[in-house]
Coordinates of C-alpha atoms in Angstrom, one line a residue:
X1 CA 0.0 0.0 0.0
X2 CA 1.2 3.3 -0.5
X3 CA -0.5 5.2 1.7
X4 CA -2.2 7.3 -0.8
X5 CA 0.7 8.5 -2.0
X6 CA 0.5 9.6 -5.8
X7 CA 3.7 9.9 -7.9
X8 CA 2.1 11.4 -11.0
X9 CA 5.3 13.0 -11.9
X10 CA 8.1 15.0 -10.5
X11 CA 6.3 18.2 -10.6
X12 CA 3.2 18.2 -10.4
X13 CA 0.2 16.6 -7.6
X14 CA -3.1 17.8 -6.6
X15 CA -3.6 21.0 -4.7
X16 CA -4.7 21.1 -1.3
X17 CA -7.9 22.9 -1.2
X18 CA -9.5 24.8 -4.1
X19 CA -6.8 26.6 -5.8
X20 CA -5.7 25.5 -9.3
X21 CA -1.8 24.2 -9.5
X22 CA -1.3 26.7 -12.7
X23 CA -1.7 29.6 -10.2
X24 CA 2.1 29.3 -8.8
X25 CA 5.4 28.4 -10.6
X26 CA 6.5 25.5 -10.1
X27 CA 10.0 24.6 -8.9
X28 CA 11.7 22.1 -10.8
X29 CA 15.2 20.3 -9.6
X30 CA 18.3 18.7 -11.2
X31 CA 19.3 15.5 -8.8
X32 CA 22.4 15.2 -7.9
X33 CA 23.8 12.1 -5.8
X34 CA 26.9 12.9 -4.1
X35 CA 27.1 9.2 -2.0
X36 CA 25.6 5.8 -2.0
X37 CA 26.6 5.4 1.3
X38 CA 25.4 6.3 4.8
X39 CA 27.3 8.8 6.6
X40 CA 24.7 10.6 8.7
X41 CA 21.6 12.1 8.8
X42 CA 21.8 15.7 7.9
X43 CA 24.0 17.6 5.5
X44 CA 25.3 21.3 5.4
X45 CA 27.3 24.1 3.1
X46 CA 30.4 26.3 3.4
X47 CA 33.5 27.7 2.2
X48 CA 35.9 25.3 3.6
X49 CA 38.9 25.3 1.0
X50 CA 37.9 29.8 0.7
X51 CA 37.9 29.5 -3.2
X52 CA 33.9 31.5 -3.2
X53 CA 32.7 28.5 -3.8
X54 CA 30.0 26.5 -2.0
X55 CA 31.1 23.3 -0.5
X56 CA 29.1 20.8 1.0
X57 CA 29.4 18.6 4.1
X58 CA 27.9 15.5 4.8
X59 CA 29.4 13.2 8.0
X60 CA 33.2 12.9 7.6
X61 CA 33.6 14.0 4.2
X62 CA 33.0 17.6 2.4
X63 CA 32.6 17.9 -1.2
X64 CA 34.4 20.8 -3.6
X65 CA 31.9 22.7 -5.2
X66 CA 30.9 24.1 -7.9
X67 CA 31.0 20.2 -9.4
X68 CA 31.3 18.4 -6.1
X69 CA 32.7 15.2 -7.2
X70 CA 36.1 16.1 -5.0
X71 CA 35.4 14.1 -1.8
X72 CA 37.8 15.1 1.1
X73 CA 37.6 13.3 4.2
X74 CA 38.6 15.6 7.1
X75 CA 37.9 13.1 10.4
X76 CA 38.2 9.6 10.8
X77 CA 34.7 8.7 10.0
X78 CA 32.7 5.6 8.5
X79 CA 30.1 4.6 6.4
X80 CA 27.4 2.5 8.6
X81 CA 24.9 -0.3 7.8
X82 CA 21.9 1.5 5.8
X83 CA 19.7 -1.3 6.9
X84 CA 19.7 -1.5 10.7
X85 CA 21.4 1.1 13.7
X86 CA 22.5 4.8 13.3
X87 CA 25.4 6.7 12.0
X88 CA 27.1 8.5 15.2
X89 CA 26.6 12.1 13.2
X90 CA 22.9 13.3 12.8
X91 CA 23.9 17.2 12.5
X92 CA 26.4 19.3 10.8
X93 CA 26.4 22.7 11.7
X94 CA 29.0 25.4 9.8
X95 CA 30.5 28.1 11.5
X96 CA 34.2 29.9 11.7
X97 CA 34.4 28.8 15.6
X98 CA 37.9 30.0 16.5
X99 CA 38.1 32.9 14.4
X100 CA 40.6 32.2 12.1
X101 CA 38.5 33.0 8.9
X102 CA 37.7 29.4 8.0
X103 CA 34.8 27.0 7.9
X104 CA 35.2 24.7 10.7
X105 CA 32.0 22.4 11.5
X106 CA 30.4 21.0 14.8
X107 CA 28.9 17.9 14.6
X108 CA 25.8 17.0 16.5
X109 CA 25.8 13.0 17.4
X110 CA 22.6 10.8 18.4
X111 CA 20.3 12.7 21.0
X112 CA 22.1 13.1 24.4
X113 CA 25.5 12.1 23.0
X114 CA 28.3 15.0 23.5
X115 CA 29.0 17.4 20.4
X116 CA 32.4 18.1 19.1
X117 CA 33.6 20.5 16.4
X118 CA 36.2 19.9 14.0
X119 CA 39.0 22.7 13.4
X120 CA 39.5 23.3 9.6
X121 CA 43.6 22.3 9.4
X122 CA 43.9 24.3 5.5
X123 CA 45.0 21.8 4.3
X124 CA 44.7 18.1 3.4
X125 CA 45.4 16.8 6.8
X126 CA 42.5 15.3 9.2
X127 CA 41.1 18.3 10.8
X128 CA 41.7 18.6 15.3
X129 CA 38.5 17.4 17.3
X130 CA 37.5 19.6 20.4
X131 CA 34.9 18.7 22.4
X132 CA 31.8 21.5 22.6
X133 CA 29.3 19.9 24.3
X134 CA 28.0 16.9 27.2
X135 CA 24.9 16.3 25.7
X136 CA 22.5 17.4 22.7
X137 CA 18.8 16.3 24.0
X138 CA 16.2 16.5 21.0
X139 CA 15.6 15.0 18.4
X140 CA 15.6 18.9 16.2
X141 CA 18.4 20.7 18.2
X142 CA 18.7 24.4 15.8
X143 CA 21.8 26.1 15.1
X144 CA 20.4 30.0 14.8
X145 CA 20.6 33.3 16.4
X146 CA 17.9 33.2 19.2
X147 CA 19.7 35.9 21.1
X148 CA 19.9 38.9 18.2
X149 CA 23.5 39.1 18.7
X150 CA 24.1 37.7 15.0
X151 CA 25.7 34.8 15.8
X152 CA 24.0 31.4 15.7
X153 CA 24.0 29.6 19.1
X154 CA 23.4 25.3 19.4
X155 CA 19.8 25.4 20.5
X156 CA 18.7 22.8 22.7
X157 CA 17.6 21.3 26.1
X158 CA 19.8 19.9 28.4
X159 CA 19.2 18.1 32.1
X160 CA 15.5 19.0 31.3
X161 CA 15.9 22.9 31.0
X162 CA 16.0 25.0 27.2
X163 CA 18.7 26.7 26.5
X164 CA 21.0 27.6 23.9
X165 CA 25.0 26.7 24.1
X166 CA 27.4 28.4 22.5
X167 CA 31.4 28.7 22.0
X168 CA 33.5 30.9 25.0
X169 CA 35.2 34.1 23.6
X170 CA 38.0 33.6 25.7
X171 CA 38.5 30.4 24.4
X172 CA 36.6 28.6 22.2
X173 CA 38.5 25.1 22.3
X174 CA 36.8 24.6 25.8
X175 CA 33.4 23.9 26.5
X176 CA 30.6 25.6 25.3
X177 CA 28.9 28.1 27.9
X178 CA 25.6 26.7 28.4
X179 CA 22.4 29.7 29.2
X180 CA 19.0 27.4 30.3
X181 CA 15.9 29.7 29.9
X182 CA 13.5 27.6 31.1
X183 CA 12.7 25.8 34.6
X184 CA 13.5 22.2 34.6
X185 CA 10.8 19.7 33.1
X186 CA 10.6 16.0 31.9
X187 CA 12.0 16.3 28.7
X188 CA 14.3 13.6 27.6
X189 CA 17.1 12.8 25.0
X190 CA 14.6 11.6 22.1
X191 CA 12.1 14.2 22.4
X192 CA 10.8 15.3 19.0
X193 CA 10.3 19.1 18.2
X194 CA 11.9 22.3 18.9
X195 CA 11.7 25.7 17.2
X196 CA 12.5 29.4 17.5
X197 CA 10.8 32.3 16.1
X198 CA 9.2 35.1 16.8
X199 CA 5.2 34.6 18.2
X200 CA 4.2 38.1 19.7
X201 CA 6.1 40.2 17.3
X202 CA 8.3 41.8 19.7
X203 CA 11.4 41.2 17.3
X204 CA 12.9 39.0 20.0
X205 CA 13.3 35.1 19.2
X206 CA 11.4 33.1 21.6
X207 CA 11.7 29.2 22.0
X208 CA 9.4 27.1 20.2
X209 CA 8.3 23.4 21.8
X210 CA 5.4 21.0 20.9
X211 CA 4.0 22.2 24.5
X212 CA 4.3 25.9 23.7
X213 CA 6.0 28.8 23.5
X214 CA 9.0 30.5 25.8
X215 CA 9.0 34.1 25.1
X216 CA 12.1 35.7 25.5
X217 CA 11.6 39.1 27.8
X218 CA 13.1 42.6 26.9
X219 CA 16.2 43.3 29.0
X220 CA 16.5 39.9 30.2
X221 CA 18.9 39.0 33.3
X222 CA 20.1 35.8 32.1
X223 CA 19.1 33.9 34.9
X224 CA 15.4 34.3 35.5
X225 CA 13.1 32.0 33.2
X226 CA 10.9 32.7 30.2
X227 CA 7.4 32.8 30.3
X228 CA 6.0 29.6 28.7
X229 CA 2.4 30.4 26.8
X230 CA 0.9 26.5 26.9
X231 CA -0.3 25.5 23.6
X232 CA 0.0 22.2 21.9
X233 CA 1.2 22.6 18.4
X234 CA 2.3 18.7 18.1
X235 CA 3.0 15.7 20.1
X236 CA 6.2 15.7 18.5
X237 CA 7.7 16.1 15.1
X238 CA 10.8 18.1 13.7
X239 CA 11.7 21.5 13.4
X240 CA 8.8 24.0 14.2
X241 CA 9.1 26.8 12.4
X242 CA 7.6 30.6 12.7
X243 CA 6.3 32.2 9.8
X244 CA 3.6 34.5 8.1
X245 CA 1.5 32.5 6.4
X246 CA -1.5 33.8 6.0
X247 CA 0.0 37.5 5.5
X248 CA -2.3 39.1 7.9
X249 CA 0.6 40.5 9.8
X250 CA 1.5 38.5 12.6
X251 CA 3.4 34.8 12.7
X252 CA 1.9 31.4 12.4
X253 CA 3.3 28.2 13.2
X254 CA 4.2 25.3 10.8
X255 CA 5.6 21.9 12.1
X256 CA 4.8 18.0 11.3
X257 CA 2.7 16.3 13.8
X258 CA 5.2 12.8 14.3
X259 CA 8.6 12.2 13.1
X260 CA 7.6 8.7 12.8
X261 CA 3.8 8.9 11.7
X262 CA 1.7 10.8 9.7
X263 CA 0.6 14.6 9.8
X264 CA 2.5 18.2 8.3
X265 CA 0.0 21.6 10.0
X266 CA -0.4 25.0 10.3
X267 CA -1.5 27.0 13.2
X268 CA -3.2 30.5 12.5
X269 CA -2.0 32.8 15.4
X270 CA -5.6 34.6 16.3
X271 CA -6.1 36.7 19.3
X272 CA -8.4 36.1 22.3
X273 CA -10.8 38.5 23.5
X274 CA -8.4 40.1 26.0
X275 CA -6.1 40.2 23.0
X276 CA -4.0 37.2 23.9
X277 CA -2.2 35.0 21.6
X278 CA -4.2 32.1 20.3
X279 CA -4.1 29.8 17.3
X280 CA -6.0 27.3 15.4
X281 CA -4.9 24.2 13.9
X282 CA -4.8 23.2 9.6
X283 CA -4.4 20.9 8.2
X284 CA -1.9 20.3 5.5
X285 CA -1.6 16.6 5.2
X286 CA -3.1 14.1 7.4
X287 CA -3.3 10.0 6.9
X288 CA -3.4 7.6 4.9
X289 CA -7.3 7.3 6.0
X290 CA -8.4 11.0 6.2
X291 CA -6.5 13.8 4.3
X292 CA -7.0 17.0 2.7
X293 CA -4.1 16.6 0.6
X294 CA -3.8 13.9 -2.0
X295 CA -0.4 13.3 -1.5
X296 CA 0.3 11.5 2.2
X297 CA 3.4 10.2 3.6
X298 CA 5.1 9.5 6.9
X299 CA 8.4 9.8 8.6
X300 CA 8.2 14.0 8.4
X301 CA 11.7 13.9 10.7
X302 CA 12.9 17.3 8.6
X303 CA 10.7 20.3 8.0
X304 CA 12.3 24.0 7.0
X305 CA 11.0 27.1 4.8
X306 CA 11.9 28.6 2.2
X307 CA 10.9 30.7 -1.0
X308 CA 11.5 27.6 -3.4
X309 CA 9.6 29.7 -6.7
X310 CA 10.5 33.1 -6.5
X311 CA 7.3 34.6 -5.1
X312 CA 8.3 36.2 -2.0
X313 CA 6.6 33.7 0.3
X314 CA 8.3 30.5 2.1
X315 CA 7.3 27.1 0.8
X316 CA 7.3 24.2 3.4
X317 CA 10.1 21.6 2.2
X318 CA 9.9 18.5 4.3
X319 CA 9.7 14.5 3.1
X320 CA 10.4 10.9 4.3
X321 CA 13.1 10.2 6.7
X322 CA 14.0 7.1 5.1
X323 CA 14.0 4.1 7.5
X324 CA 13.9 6.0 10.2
X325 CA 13.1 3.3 13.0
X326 CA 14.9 1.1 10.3
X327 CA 11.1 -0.4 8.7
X328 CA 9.2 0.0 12.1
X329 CA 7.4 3.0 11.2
X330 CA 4.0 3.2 9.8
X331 CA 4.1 3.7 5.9
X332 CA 8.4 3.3 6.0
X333 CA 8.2 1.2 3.2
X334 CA 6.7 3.5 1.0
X335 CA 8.3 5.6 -1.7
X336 CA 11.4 8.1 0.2
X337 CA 9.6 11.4 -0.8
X338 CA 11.1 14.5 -0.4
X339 CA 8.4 17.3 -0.7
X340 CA 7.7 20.8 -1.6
X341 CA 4.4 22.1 -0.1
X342 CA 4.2 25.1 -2.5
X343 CA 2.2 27.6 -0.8
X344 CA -0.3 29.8 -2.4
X345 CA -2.2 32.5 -1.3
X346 CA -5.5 33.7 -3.2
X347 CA -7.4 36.8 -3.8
X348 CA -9.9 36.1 -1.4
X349 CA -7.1 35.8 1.5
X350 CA -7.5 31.6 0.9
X351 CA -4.4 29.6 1.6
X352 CA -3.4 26.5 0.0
X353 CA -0.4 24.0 -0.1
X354 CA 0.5 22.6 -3.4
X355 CA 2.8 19.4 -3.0
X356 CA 5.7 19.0 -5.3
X357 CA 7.6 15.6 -5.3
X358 CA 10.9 16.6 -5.9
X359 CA 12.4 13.0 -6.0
X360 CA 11.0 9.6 -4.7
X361 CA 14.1 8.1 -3.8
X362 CA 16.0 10.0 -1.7
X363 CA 13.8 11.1 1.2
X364 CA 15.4 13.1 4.1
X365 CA 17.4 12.4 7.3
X366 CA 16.7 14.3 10.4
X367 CA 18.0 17.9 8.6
X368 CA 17.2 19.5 5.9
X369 CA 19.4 22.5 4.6
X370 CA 18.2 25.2 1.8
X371 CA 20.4 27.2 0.3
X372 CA 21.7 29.2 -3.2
X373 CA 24.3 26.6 -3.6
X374 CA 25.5 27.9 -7.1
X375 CA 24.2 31.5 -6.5
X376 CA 21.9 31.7 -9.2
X377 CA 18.8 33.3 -7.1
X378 CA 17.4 29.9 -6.5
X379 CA 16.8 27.6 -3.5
X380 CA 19.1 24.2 -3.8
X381 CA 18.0 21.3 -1.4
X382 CA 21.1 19.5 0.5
X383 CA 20.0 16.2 2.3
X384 CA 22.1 13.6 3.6
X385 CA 20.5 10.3 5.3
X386 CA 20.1 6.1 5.1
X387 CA 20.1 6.4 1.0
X388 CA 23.1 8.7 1.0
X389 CA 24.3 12.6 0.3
X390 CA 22.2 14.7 -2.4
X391 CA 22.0 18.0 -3.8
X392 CA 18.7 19.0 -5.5
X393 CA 19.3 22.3 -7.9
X394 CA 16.8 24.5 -9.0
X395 CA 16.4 25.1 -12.3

């Protein structure tokens, strides 16, 4: 069975809702597959050799852009078993951690394993390990600038508080300083879902969780903890994600339901009578039993935005996390989709959600990255995961 999901074609499947697919351009992609082999379940870019060119990273190994078919391998690393366990990398994160004006990258393990980051040597030889930090909890830690300081901070939980972790100034080969922002709660290392964005429109980031939001106060003292607004946006999927969809001025929330199961929503922010934040739950795709999009699939482990056609508004780009409890998921031996949920917005202020299949073998890990890989003006999709490392260019 494939769980009503429809492979018509590479571009084009039935719209959720009324609107008519010819209303919005429709992204089209050039596959390109970088491994065969399982090195870990996300994948990333940078500049790690400084030529201007886009590189991209996948477990051990980064790949020379602009053609990517030079593999260098800058830690001791593995391929693992694409049928059965876990590679020891699920995240790569990029960033120039010691200052020295290259590309090193920190490496996010299985959930509540220590992460390390790996020091770009310049050169051909295997690049130094330092240890960052004890222990990663969730399933969709975030690398991103939650504090406004424009830097990116390693956004997580840890011992059962949120916080963020991120590299000392005085020295960044030590542990990362770790700020919690929340009291302590029962979270544990495989908790699925975590976010940040910006709810009450403030301009400050506040911390996004399937149980709610943390908003992050004005002038805060750094010790005392952010107010949490309880509202269930998911029992637990991937990355939850802030974002205007509606365009009536204020931010909704987009996330998948289950990592593991079925279900990709949208909640409308609305306000209450006294003027507080509420929101109301879409539906963008449901189950194989009850859906108001033709296309269903399961496994939505990966979720981001972005503006995948060029017409100023973020598209949802999410997709199968191939064997993700390695066959024990519902629907995990159906085709590995990966997805773009086009969204359209109508005259009448209607929204919509066209889905795209990009690919049907592929799928995702548990990160998804989008970015102008060859600077053309148009969003690439990097994916690394159980069927290998690819790059999906816009055309």
């Amino acid at each position: 069975m494939l769980s009503r999901l429809l492979l018509l074609s590479p571009a084009l499947l039935l719209c959720t809702g009324s609107l008519l697919a010819e209303e919005a351009k429709q992204p089209n992609f050039e596959k390109t597959r970088l491994t065969e082999e399982y090195f870990a379940e996300g994948a990333s870019i940078g500049d790690f050799n400084k030529d201007g060119k886009t590189d991209i990273v996948c477990g051990p190994n980064w790949f020379a852009g602009p053609d990517f078919k030079t593999k260098h391998t800058f830690y001791d690393g593995k391929a693992f078993p694409n049928d059965r366990g876990y590679s020891d990398n699920f995240f790569s994160y990029v960033g120039d951690f010691n200052g020295d004006g290259f590309d090193d990258v920190l490496v996010v393990g299985l959930p509540g394993t220590p992460a390390h980051w790996y020091e770009n040597s310049q050169s051909g030889e295997p690049w130094k390990k330092h240890f960052a930090f004890p222990a990663v909890d969730n399933e969709a830690p975030a690398f991103l600038d939650i504090t406004g300081d424009g830097k990116p901070e390693l956004i997580c939980h840890f011992e059962g508080q949120l916080g963020y972790a991120n590299p000392s100034e005085k020295d960044p080969t030590q542990r990362w300083e770790w700020t919690p922002i929340s009291e302590k709660q029962g979270w544990g290392r495989y908790q699925h879902g975590l976010g940040v964005g910006d709810i009450n429109g403030d301009g400050r980031q506040d911390f996004l969780m399937p149980e709610g939001w943390w908003e992050q106060p004005e002038n805060w003292d750094g010790t005392t903890p952010w107010k949490k607004h309880a509202y269930r946006f998911a029992p637990g999927g991937a990355g939850i994600h802030a974002y205007d969809l509606d365009g009536d001025g204020d931010n909704d929330v987009v996330t998948s339901l289950h990592g593991h199961r079925y279900g990709l929503v949208w909640h409308e922010q609305t306000k209450g009578d006294n003027g507080e934040i509420q929101f109301t739950q879409h539906e963008i795709m449901g189950t194989p039993e009850k859906s108001v999009s033709e296309l269903v699939f399961s496994q939505l482990h990966a979720v981001e935005l972005a503006d995948m056609n060029g017409d100023g508004l973020k598209d949802i780009v999410t997709g199968k996390c191939y064997w993700a409890h390695n066959g024990h998921d519902p629907g995990a031996k159906d085709p590995a989709v990966l997805v773009v949920f086009q969204t359209v917005r109508s005259d009448q202020d209607q929204i919509s959600f066209q889905p795209i299949v990009v690919d049907d073998n592929s799928g995702t890990g548990r990160q998804i990255t989008l970015n102008d890989v060859n600077t053309d003006g148009k969003v690439d999709i990097i994916a690394g995961n159980k069927k290998g490392t690819f790059l999906f260019q816009a055309k």
